[in-house]
Amino acid sequence: MTFPQPRPQAPQLPQHLLTTIDCQQGAVRAVRFNADGNYALSCGSDKSLKLWSVSRGTLLKTYSGHGYEVLDADGSYDNSQLCSCSSDKTVILWDVATGQVTRKLRGHAGKVNCVQFNEEATVILSGSIDGTVRCWDTRSRRFEPIQILDEARDGISSLKVVQHELLTGSVDGRVRRYDLRMGQLHVDFISSPITCVCFSQDGQCTLSSSLDSTVRLLDKSTGEMLGEYKGHKMKGYKLDCCLSSKDTHVLSCSEDGHVYCWDLVEGSLSLKLPVGKAVVQSLSFHPTETCLLTAMEGRVQLWGLEPEETVKTEEDTMAS
Amino acid sequence: MASDSDSDEDFVTYGTPLEPLEEDEPLKKPVPLHEQTVKDEKGRYQRFHGAFTGGFSAGYFNTVGTKEGWAPSTFVSSRQQKAEKQHVRPEDFMDDEDFSEHGIAPREITTSQEFSSGRKDAVREKARAVNAQAALIPGDTLLEELISPARLSIGVELLRKMGWKEGQGVGPRVKRKARRQQTKGSSRVHGVVLPPAGSEDSEQEEDDDDEEFAPDNVTFAPKDVTPVDFNPKVGVQGLGYRGLDPGLALLGGGAAEHIDLFRPQSDTRSRLFGGAQRGSRRGGGVAGQAFGVGALEDDDDEEVYHRDSMSRYDTVLGGEEPGDGLYGWTAPQQYKKKAEKSKDASYLGKILEGFTLAQKPVRDKTIFPPPDLPRDYRPVHRFRPAVDVKSLSGVSPALAEALKTSRGHMVKEEPEQGGRHQLDSGQRRALLGEDTLQGPSSVMELLRPEDRERLKNLRNSSNVPATKAAPTPLSQDALKSAVTLAGSLAARAAGSADHGHDRGHDHGRQQEALAAWKGIQTTSQTFRPFEKNPSKQARYEMYLNRLKQGDKDALEQSLDSGVTEWERSRERDEFVRASILYRPSSSSLSSRFTRAKKEEDDNSVEVSRDEEGDVDDKQAAVNMKMFGKLTRETFEWYPDKLLCKRFNVPDPYPGCGIVGLPKVKRDKFSVFNFLTVTESREPPAPPKPPESGKRSRWDVSGQKAEEKKKEEDPLSELLSAARNQTETKPEKTLPASTSTNHQTPDSRTKEAKSADQEKGNKDDQEEEEVEEEENRPPMDLFKAIFAGSSDEKSSSSSEGESEDEEEEVGDTKKEEVQGEPQLINLFKVPSSSSSSSVTSSTTTPNTTSSRHTAVVSTQNSTQVEEEFGPKLPPPSAALSRGGATSIRSPAEEEKLSKRSKDKKHKNKKQHKHKKEKKVEKPNKNRVTLSPDCLFFSLLNLPSFIYRRRNTRSTNTKGSSKRRARRRRRTAAQRRTVTVENQSRFPQKSCSKD
């Protein structure tokens, strides 16, 4: 396990607000970059899913069809499809261009917390509060999932797929990693309910945030803890955490309206980004650049490395 | 065909030559295509029609004979010619064309086979007869045979005079096996048969028909040679084509069967050779290759079309059949079946009974000289160590399985191949019928006891190389065997270098098995893994029994001492593995239950094979932050085949039907299928106060226990602690409480503080109590406090729908109970109320201060409707206010927060002021006319904020109705809101202003 060498220059962090988007869709439950980072998806509590251009901050499309608030979404690698999950227990596969529902997948017994495409968008994986992860086939017309992973004893709060590995975080306080290639299931006991799990970009570590207000970096192969990040507040809400695009920093939402950003190696808090007053519910780091999306209440904010004066002044004038 | 003899070149010309062009002749104009017509013999135009009748129309434009159609036969009175019968022949219904050469009933005289070639000799006839089997009309040759020829050729006469008889070959008589045709010289002789060149050698020829011994004095005529009947192919049809057979067409002659080109051995053959004649079934109709089966024909099962397949053809040229050389590879089938040749007869008497001569001479074996042994070669064989599959942790289970089975589980298919390896030496001994060896079964017994002890120690210490401990003080005779043993041990240690902990691992596993089985008294039937091998099963059971008794040497003692070391080690491994795999579900509790008298298979249920380990251990490890091995568990997991396909990953367990975690059958009614053991072992109450976020929302029981615990605390302590907490940790609980309204918790805490100071009962003890405040006080307590109305009202108030009814109740209660400013609530109300239950429920639990207030009941009630797992944050206040959102940049918000900070400071200054106002509060509540004004007048807010507020309020003043509603809500919410999470308020209030 090797970490990237710490750079001599100051850490590059998205500390300047670039854009604020008022999504007009109720509380934004999740905000996600697409695969290349040019677009963003916002999941609203008013049952809609919206696609935004990140650079312009404009609404591109609204996808409506869910019966209750949308909780998570993901875009396929080729930007041709979207999947989203909702409290209405369904997972919907969308066609990006037309905005039509390609498939509506029912089967979960409770609200579906998280959804992900696999790398080739051949499978949709959805984790629900009913404690199961369902693997839906996008290639066939089958309406039953290919497989149901019911190992978790409590709701699945988060899942991530990288290549042949599936990482799930559950409220039963365990991080499970399903290795399809090896045919193994690794269970890491964290004890506190998991709110979010991530793979590191190099695929060697897993990051998991739990309700004891701690973010932990675990070695993927052995399960040993490599880092522990504290200081933020995550006690009751399902909030996101993530790693920066270069694996240099660990970021986490907090209930105190900040995004906390720690140095991955040192574990020291390197940035406390004031987003607002309310709970920062979701965040998404740009896949390549130093760029961060945060969601608080009904707003999505884009943070970048360089300050963008024009936007700020515009905002000011608007507000006044 | 004519060959030009004049020219030197050998031209072959074919067809009719064109008439030579004459000089000065004008070129003929070619007839254009549309003028090329066909006329029949009567000059009528024929148009091209179809393929069946030569391609031209029949009758009168495909209908009937004349233009007028059918002419009905003229009526003739039958009086005069009663007796005359009407003879209608088929020809009456035929067209002229049918009688022509190509019609179905030709009337012209044509040359037929009978006329074209005269009678030939009998040999020829026979050849024709044989060939005619495949020919068109099978009976014709038979007819010819019936009419015997009147005249014989002179050659035949002469031959007869010489003693030749019909059916015999020509040539000198041969002694033995003469009828066997010699293949060497006389092949391809047609016509007259030459005498076999090597008739003398025919003694050595194989006999094909009879194996009997022929006496020496009997000679045989040579076998007749049947020449091949070569019929020239006439016509332009394809090979094997058979046109309409006129005879068959009308009369339904004998062979009406479907021709099978590729099956020459049809029933005609059997007829020819005297087989049973099949009755012809066909009544009539036209048959031939050109026609299929008509609708009127009765047998439908007949094959209509030829189905040809390549298997009917020879694909290889050459490879002459070892026949009599008459036909080569095109020989009729009966010739191809050659009886097995044997030269046995010539060796009669010389070979042993029951033996036959080899078909092929034994090839000389090339004998290689043995390799030269190196000088230091020692003839000692070292066994390869048994592959310990379990110890190869990195290997995929599939590979491990393969390794396991590679030891020769293919016995089922090839019992002779692998079976030997499956048997142990005892079984082999039983098979061979040997007696048990009388001598010492192990080299160990050859050793002296002390040496044996040494070796045993050596063996048990896993890491010490065995060679190092090679016993020097051994006696000379024992040394040899000891060296062998040590060598094998060394090989073992060396061979398993990568899994050097093999032994230790084994030992650990043994300990595990021991722990699992120890003390179990159940004599009930356990799983019998070695049922197929009764003696092994017996040993295994013995091992289990010893395990149950806690015998540490159970394994060694129960192993078969009569087998080899290698087998024993294998068995040891198997036993340990089996005992761990099939260990009883719980050693401590299973003894309390009796087994069912009768075990039924359907009484079992499938449960996960791999149980998760002890949660307590893991919890401890987590507390110590010792993540890694202690918290990590790895299971075999079987992904669906399709899932692997979709992920572009090879199936890790190919051919395995399991999906998910592997299951094993357990008793259906066992409690342990549904309870995990670890849960049952869980201590009743954790000593430390559990963290709020740690638990799933499932365990309400935990909360209740907590509440009970808290119940014991005196009320006063609680309240003071509550005050203390808000006082001591304002920053912690309210990190974002930078709102503009001043009567949010800050102000309250200040008041509380001042009150406390007045009382003077603040001491260090309370600091500790603060810790306990983490726990929520019981609901009953609050019931006691807010007697009567609190429970249902507070819960219903959280729903935000029934505000109207609760208005008064809330008001009164507030006034009674809370000595705190309520003005703040006015500002909080809109957001929290309109966000309804979601807000109120979700905001509560993560606050510490809310624990000791009346909201507990509301929280409990809302948690019921709340789903499990971490909640989602409440929707924004902006939204809840009805979409009148204002986007505020963070910069602005920062400004605001600064302001609020300022305000905080001011708050402190204005403590006394507030206290004075506190007295007036009830009144204010009742007034509730313009909260803004009241508020500001109360708090002496800075003017700029006041202005801001005013502008905002003018915006919202738009509908007085809304305001009224809001006020009502305020009343309803007040109770909740005051006790709700203060950290939530700022955001709402600030977004409000």
JSON list of C-alpha atoms in Angstrom, two decimals, chain A residues 104-239:
[
{"chain": "A", "resi": 104, "resn": "LYS", "atom": "CA", "xyz": [-38.81, 0.50, -13.96]},
{"chain": "A", "resi": 105, "resn": "LEU", "atom": "CA", "xyz": [-37.46, -2.14, -11.67]},
{"chain": "A", "resi": 106, "resn": "ARG", "atom": "CA", "xyz": [-39.59, -3.15, -8.78]},
{"chain": "A", "resi": 107, "resn": "GLY", "atom": "CA", "xyz": [-38.69, -5.65, -6.17]},
{"chain": "A", "resi": 108, "resn": "HIS", "atom": "CA", "xyz": [-37.27, -3.91, -3.20]},
{"chain": "A", "resi": 109, "resn": "ALA", "atom": "CA", "xyz": [-39.34, -4.05, -0.11]},
{"chain": "A", "resi": 110, "resn": "GLY", "atom": "CA", "xyz": [-38.40, -0.63, 1.12]},
{"chain": "A", "resi": 111, "resn": "LYS", "atom": "CA", "xyz": [-37.01, 2.60, -0.08]},
{"chain": "A", "resi": 112, "resn": "VAL", "atom": "CA", "xyz": [-33.96, 2.25, -2.21]},
{"chain": "A", "resi": 113, "resn": "ASN", "atom": "CA", "xyz": [-31.07, 4.16, -0.81]},
{"chain": "A", "resi": 114, "resn": "CYS", "atom": "CA", "xyz": [-28.38, 3.83, -3.37]},
{"chain": "A", "resi": 115, "resn": "VAL", "atom": "CA", "xyz": [-27.94, 2.77, -6.93]},
{"chain": "A", "resi": 116, "resn": "GLN", "atom": "CA", "xyz": [-24.97, 2.26, -9.19]},
{"chain": "A", "resi": 117, "resn": "PHE", "atom": "CA", "xyz": [-24.19, 1.07, -12.64]},
{"chain": "A", "resi": 118, "resn": "ASN", "atom": "CA", "xyz": [-21.39, -1.34, -13.06]},
{"chain": "A", "resi": 119, "resn": "GLU", "atom": "CA", "xyz": [-18.56, -0.35, -15.28]},
{"chain": "A", "resi": 120, "resn": "GLU", "atom": "CA", "xyz": [-20.17, -1.35, -18.53]},
{"chain": "A", "resi": 121, "resn": "ALA", "atom": "CA", "xyz": [-23.65, -0.37, -17.48]},
{"chain": "A", "resi": 122, "resn": "THR", "atom": "CA", "xyz": [-24.79, -3.93, -17.93]},
{"chain": "A", "resi": 123, "resn": "VAL", "atom": "CA", "xyz": [-25.95, -4.27, -14.39]},
{"chain": "A", "resi": 124, "resn": "ILE", "atom": "CA", "xyz": [-27.66, -1.89, -12.04]},
{"chain": "A", "resi": 125, "resn": "LEU", "atom": "CA", "xyz": [-26.99, -2.51, -8.40]},
{"chain": "A", "resi": 126, "resn": "SER", "atom": "CA", "xyz": [-29.35, -1.05, -5.92]},
{"chain": "A", "resi": 127, "resn": "GLY", "atom": "CA", "xyz": [-29.24, -1.16, -2.17]},
{"chain": "A", "resi": 128, "resn": "SER", "atom": "CA", "xyz": [-32.30, -0.75, -0.16]},
{"chain": "A", "resi": 129, "resn": "ILE", "atom": "CA", "xyz": [-33.47, -0.28, 3.34]},
{"chain": "A", "resi": 130, "resn": "ASP", "atom": "CA", "xyz": [-34.79, -3.81, 3.20]},
{"chain": "A", "resi": 131, "resn": "GLY", "atom": "CA", "xyz": [-31.24, -5.01, 3.59]},
{"chain": "A", "resi": 132, "resn": "THR", "atom": "CA", "xyz": [-30.77, -6.37, 0.14]},
{"chain": "A", "resi": 133, "resn": "VAL", "atom": "CA", "xyz": [-28.69, -5.42, -2.81]},
{"chain": "A", "resi": 134, "resn": "ARG", "atom": "CA", "xyz": [-30.32, -6.35, -6.05]},
{"chain": "A", "resi": 135, "resn": "CYS", "atom": "CA", "xyz": [-28.46, -6.78, -9.29]},
{"chain": "A", "resi": 136, "resn": "TRP", "atom": "CA", "xyz": [-30.63, -5.82, -12.19]},
{"chain": "A", "resi": 137, "resn": "ASP", "atom": "CA", "xyz": [-29.81, -6.79, -15.70]},
{"chain": "A", "resi": 138, "resn": "THR", "atom": "CA", "xyz": [-30.01, -3.95, -18.17]},
{"chain": "A", "resi": 139, "resn": "ARG", "atom": "CA", "xyz": [-29.35, -6.14, -21.14]},
{"chain": "A", "resi": 140, "resn": "SER", "atom": "CA", "xyz": [-32.27, -8.47, -20.96]},
{"chain": "A", "resi": 141, "resn": "ARG", "atom": "CA", "xyz": [-35.91, -7.76, -20.48]},
{"chain": "A", "resi": 142, "resn": "ARG", "atom": "CA", "xyz": [-36.02, -9.66, -17.28]},
{"chain": "A", "resi": 143, "resn": "PHE", "atom": "CA", "xyz": [-37.79, -7.91, -14.49]},
{"chain": "A", "resi": 144, "resn": "GLU", "atom": "CA", "xyz": [-36.35, -10.02, -11.76]},
{"chain": "A", "resi": 145, "resn": "PRO", "atom": "CA", "xyz": [-32.91, -9.21, -10.48]},
{"chain": "A", "resi": 146, "resn": "ILE", "atom": "CA", "xyz": [-30.08, -11.46, -11.47]},
{"chain": "A", "resi": 147, "resn": "GLN", "atom": "CA", "xyz": [-29.11, -11.95, -7.92]},
{"chain": "A", "resi": 148, "resn": "ILE", "atom": "CA", "xyz": [-30.16, -10.69, -4.56]},
{"chain": "A", "resi": 149, "resn": "LEU", "atom": "CA", "xyz": [-27.47, -10.14, -2.01]},
{"chain": "A", "resi": 150, "resn": "ASP", "atom": "CA", "xyz": [-29.24, -10.44, 1.29]},
{"chain": "A", "resi": 151, "resn": "GLU", "atom": "CA", "xyz": [-26.29, -10.83, 3.56]},
{"chain": "A", "resi": 152, "resn": "ALA", "atom": "CA", "xyz": [-26.81, -7.54, 5.30]},
{"chain": "A", "resi": 153, "resn": "ARG", "atom": "CA", "xyz": [-28.87, -7.61, 8.45]},
{"chain": "A", "resi": 154, "resn": "ASP", "atom": "CA", "xyz": [-30.04, -4.07, 8.16]},
{"chain": "A", "resi": 155, "resn": "GLY", "atom": "CA", "xyz": [-30.61, -1.56, 5.47]},
{"chain": "A", "resi": 156, "resn": "ILE", "atom": "CA", "xyz": [-28.02, -0.89, 2.84]},
{"chain": "A", "resi": 157, "resn": "SER", "atom": "CA", "xyz": [-27.11, 2.75, 2.99]},
{"chain": "A", "resi": 158, "resn": "SER", "atom": "CA", "xyz": [-24.47, 2.94, 0.33]},
{"chain": "A", "resi": 159, "resn": "LEU", "atom": "CA", "xyz": [-22.86, 0.89, -2.35]},
{"chain": "A", "resi": 160, "resn": "LYS", "atom": "CA", "xyz": [-20.11, 1.35, -4.88]},
{"chain": "A", "resi": 161, "resn": "VAL", "atom": "CA", "xyz": [-18.98, -0.73, -7.79]},
{"chain": "A", "resi": 162, "resn": "VAL", "atom": "CA", "xyz": [-15.52, -0.74, -9.21]},
{"chain": "A", "resi": 163, "resn": "GLN", "atom": "CA", "xyz": [-14.62, -3.29, -11.82]},
{"chain": "A", "resi": 164, "resn": "HIS", "atom": "CA", "xyz": [-15.48, -6.64, -10.34]},
{"chain": "A", "resi": 165, "resn": "GLU", "atom": "CA", "xyz": [-15.92, -5.51, -6.81]},
{"chain": "A", "resi": 166, "resn": "LEU", "atom": "CA", "xyz": [-18.99, -4.37, -5.04]},
{"chain": "A", "resi": 167, "resn": "LEU", "atom": "CA", "xyz": [-18.75, -2.46, -1.81]},
{"chain": "A", "resi": 168, "resn": "THR", "atom": "CA", "xyz": [-21.77, -2.06, 0.38]},
{"chain": "A", "resi": 169, "resn": "GLY", "atom": "CA", "xyz": [-22.23, -0.24, 3.61]},
{"chain": "A", "resi": 170, "resn": "SER", "atom": "CA", "xyz": [-25.02, -1.25, 5.84]},
{"chain": "A", "resi": 171, "resn": "VAL", "atom": "CA", "xyz": [-26.76, 0.08, 8.88]},
{"chain": "A", "resi": 172, "resn": "ASP", "atom": "CA", "xyz": [-25.76, -3.08, 10.69]},
{"chain": "A", "resi": 173, "resn": "GLY", "atom": "CA", "xyz": [-22.34, -1.55, 10.91]},
{"chain": "A", "resi": 174, "resn": "ARG", "atom": "CA", "xyz": [-20.59, -3.68, 8.40]},
{"chain": "A", "resi": 175, "resn": "VAL", "atom": "CA", "xyz": [-18.84, -2.93, 5.18]},
{"chain": "A", "resi": 176, "resn": "ARG", "atom": "CA", "xyz": [-19.16, -5.80, 2.79]},
{"chain": "A", "resi": 177, "resn": "ARG", "atom": "CA", "xyz": [-17.02, -6.25, -0.24]},
{"chain": "A", "resi": 178, "resn": "TYR", "atom": "CA", "xyz": [-18.16, -8.77, -2.80]},
{"chain": "A", "resi": 179, "resn": "ASP", "atom": "CA", "xyz": [-15.38, -9.91, -5.03]},
{"chain": "A", "resi": 180, "resn": "LEU", "atom": "CA", "xyz": [-16.88, -11.45, -8.12]},
{"chain": "A", "resi": 181, "resn": "ARG", "atom": "CA", "xyz": [-13.65, -12.62, -9.54]},
{"chain": "A", "resi": 182, "resn": "MET", "atom": "CA", "xyz": [-12.57, -14.46, -6.46]},
{"chain": "A", "resi": 183, "resn": "GLY", "atom": "CA", "xyz": [-16.05, -15.40, -5.39]},
{"chain": "A", "resi": 184, "resn": "GLN", "atom": "CA", "xyz": [-15.54, -14.08, -1.93]},
{"chain": "A", "resi": 185, "resn": "LEU", "atom": "CA", "xyz": [-17.33, -11.85, 0.46]},
{"chain": "A", "resi": 186, "resn": "HIS", "atom": "CA", "xyz": [-15.28, -9.82, 2.88]},
{"chain": "A", "resi": 187, "resn": "VAL", "atom": "CA", "xyz": [-17.09, -8.35, 5.82]},
{"chain": "A", "resi": 188, "resn": "ASP", "atom": "CA", "xyz": [-15.52, -5.59, 7.83]},
{"chain": "A", "resi": 189, "resn": "PHE", "atom": "CA", "xyz": [-17.09, -4.82, 11.10]},
{"chain": "A", "resi": 190, "resn": "ILE", "atom": "CA", "xyz": [-17.26, -1.12, 11.87]},
{"chain": "A", "resi": 191, "resn": "SER", "atom": "CA", "xyz": [-19.88, -1.32, 14.58]},
{"chain": "A", "resi": 192, "resn": "SER", "atom": "CA", "xyz": [-21.53, 1.99, 13.91]},
{"chain": "A", "resi": 193, "resn": "PRO", "atom": "CA", "xyz": [-24.10, 2.26, 11.14]},
{"chain": "A", "resi": 194, "resn": "ILE", "atom": "CA", "xyz": [-22.43, 3.00, 7.87]},
{"chain": "A", "resi": 195, "resn": "THR", "atom": "CA", "xyz": [-23.67, 5.96, 5.95]},
{"chain": "A", "resi": 196, "resn": "CYS", "atom": "CA", "xyz": [-21.40, 5.97, 2.97]},
{"chain": "A", "resi": 197, "resn": "VAL", "atom": "CA", "xyz": [-18.70, 3.83, 1.47]},
{"chain": "A", "resi": 198, "resn": "CYS", "atom": "CA", "xyz": [-16.20, 4.58, -1.25]},
{"chain": "A", "resi": 199, "resn": "PHE", "atom": "CA", "xyz": [-13.38, 2.95, -3.03]},
{"chain": "A", "resi": 200, "resn": "SER", "atom": "CA", "xyz": [-10.23, 4.92, -3.37]},
{"chain": "A", "resi": 201, "resn": "GLN", "atom": "CA", "xyz": [-9.27, 5.79, -6.90]},
{"chain": "A", "resi": 202, "resn": "ASP", "atom": "CA", "xyz": [-6.38, 3.39, -6.83]},
{"chain": "A", "resi": 203, "resn": "GLY", "atom": "CA", "xyz": [-8.70, 0.65, -5.69]},
{"chain": "A", "resi": 204, "resn": "GLN", "atom": "CA", "xyz": [-6.59, -0.28, -2.71]},
{"chain": "A", "resi": 205, "resn": "CYS", "atom": "CA", "xyz": [-8.59, 1.25, 0.08]},
{"chain": "A", "resi": 206, "resn": "THR", "atom": "CA", "xyz": [-12.14, 1.62, 1.13]},
{"chain": "A", "resi": 207, "resn": "LEU", "atom": "CA", "xyz": [-13.53, 4.65, 2.84]},
{"chain": "A", "resi": 208, "resn": "SER", "atom": "CA", "xyz": [-16.49, 4.37, 5.10]},
{"chain": "A", "resi": 209, "resn": "SER", "atom": "CA", "xyz": [-18.26, 6.98, 7.09]},
{"chain": "A", "resi": 210, "resn": "SER", "atom": "CA", "xyz": [-20.39, 5.97, 9.99]},
{"chain": "A", "resi": 211, "resn": "LEU", "atom": "CA", "xyz": [-22.76, 7.51, 12.42]},
{"chain": "A", "resi": 212, "resn": "ASP", "atom": "CA", "xyz": [-20.16, 7.77, 15.16]},
{"chain": "A", "resi": 213, "resn": "SER", "atom": "CA", "xyz": [-18.93, 10.84, 13.32]},
{"chain": "A", "resi": 214, "resn": "THR", "atom": "CA", "xyz": [-15.93, 9.07, 12.01]},
{"chain": "A", "resi": 215, "resn": "VAL", "atom": "CA", "xyz": [-14.64, 8.40, 8.57]},
{"chain": "A", "resi": 216, "resn": "ARG", "atom": "CA", "xyz": [-12.36, 5.43, 8.32]},
{"chain": "A", "resi": 217, "resn": "LEU", "atom": "CA", "xyz": [-9.96, 4.46, 5.64]},
{"chain": "A", "resi": 218, "resn": "LEU", "atom": "CA", "xyz": [-9.48, 0.72, 5.53]},
{"chain": "A", "resi": 219, "resn": "ASP", "atom": "CA", "xyz": [-7.09, -1.34, 3.59]},
{"chain": "A", "resi": 220, "resn": "LYS", "atom": "CA", "xyz": [-9.10, -3.22, 1.07]},
{"chain": "A", "resi": 221, "resn": "SER", "atom": "CA", "xyz": [-7.27, -6.50, 1.19]},
{"chain": "A", "resi": 222, "resn": "THR", "atom": "CA", "xyz": [-6.69, -6.89, 4.89]},
{"chain": "A", "resi": 223, "resn": "GLY", "atom": "CA", "xyz": [-9.30, -4.69, 6.46]},
{"chain": "A", "resi": 224, "resn": "GLU", "atom": "CA", "xyz": [-6.78, -2.86, 8.57]},
{"chain": "A", "resi": 225, "resn": "MET", "atom": "CA", "xyz": [-7.46, 0.72, 9.38]},
{"chain": "A", "resi": 226, "resn": "LEU", "atom": "CA", "xyz": [-5.18, 3.13, 7.63]},
{"chain": "A", "resi": 227, "resn": "GLY", "atom": "CA", "xyz": [-6.71, 6.34, 8.74]},
{"chain": "A", "resi": 228, "resn": "GLU", "atom": "CA", "xyz": [-9.39, 7.76, 10.88]},
{"chain": "A", "resi": 229, "resn": "TYR", "atom": "CA", "xyz": [-10.88, 11.16, 10.28]},
{"chain": "A", "resi": 230, "resn": "LYS", "atom": "CA", "xyz": [-12.89, 12.97, 12.87]},
{"chain": "A", "resi": 231, "resn": "GLY", "atom": "CA", "xyz": [-14.14, 16.38, 13.66]},
{"chain": "A", "resi": 232, "resn": "HIS", "atom": "CA", "xyz": [-17.23, 16.57, 11.64]},
{"chain": "A", "resi": 233, "resn": "LYS", "atom": "CA", "xyz": [-20.66, 15.76, 12.84]},
{"chain": "A", "resi": 234, "resn": "MET", "atom": "CA", "xyz": [-22.51, 12.82, 11.51]},
{"chain": "A", "resi": 235, "resn": "LYS", "atom": "CA", "xyz": [-24.86, 11.44, 14.04]},
{"chain": "A", "resi": 236, "resn": "GLY", "atom": "CA", "xyz": [-28.21, 10.92, 12.54]},
{"chain": "A", "resi": 237, "resn": "TYR", "atom": "CA", "xyz": [-28.28, 11.61, 8.89]},
{"chain": "A", "resi": 238, "resn": "LYS", "atom": "CA", "xyz": [-27.19, 9.65, 5.93]},
{"chain": "A", "resi": 239, "resn": "LEU", "atom": "CA", "xyz": [-24.49, 11.87, 4.58]}
]
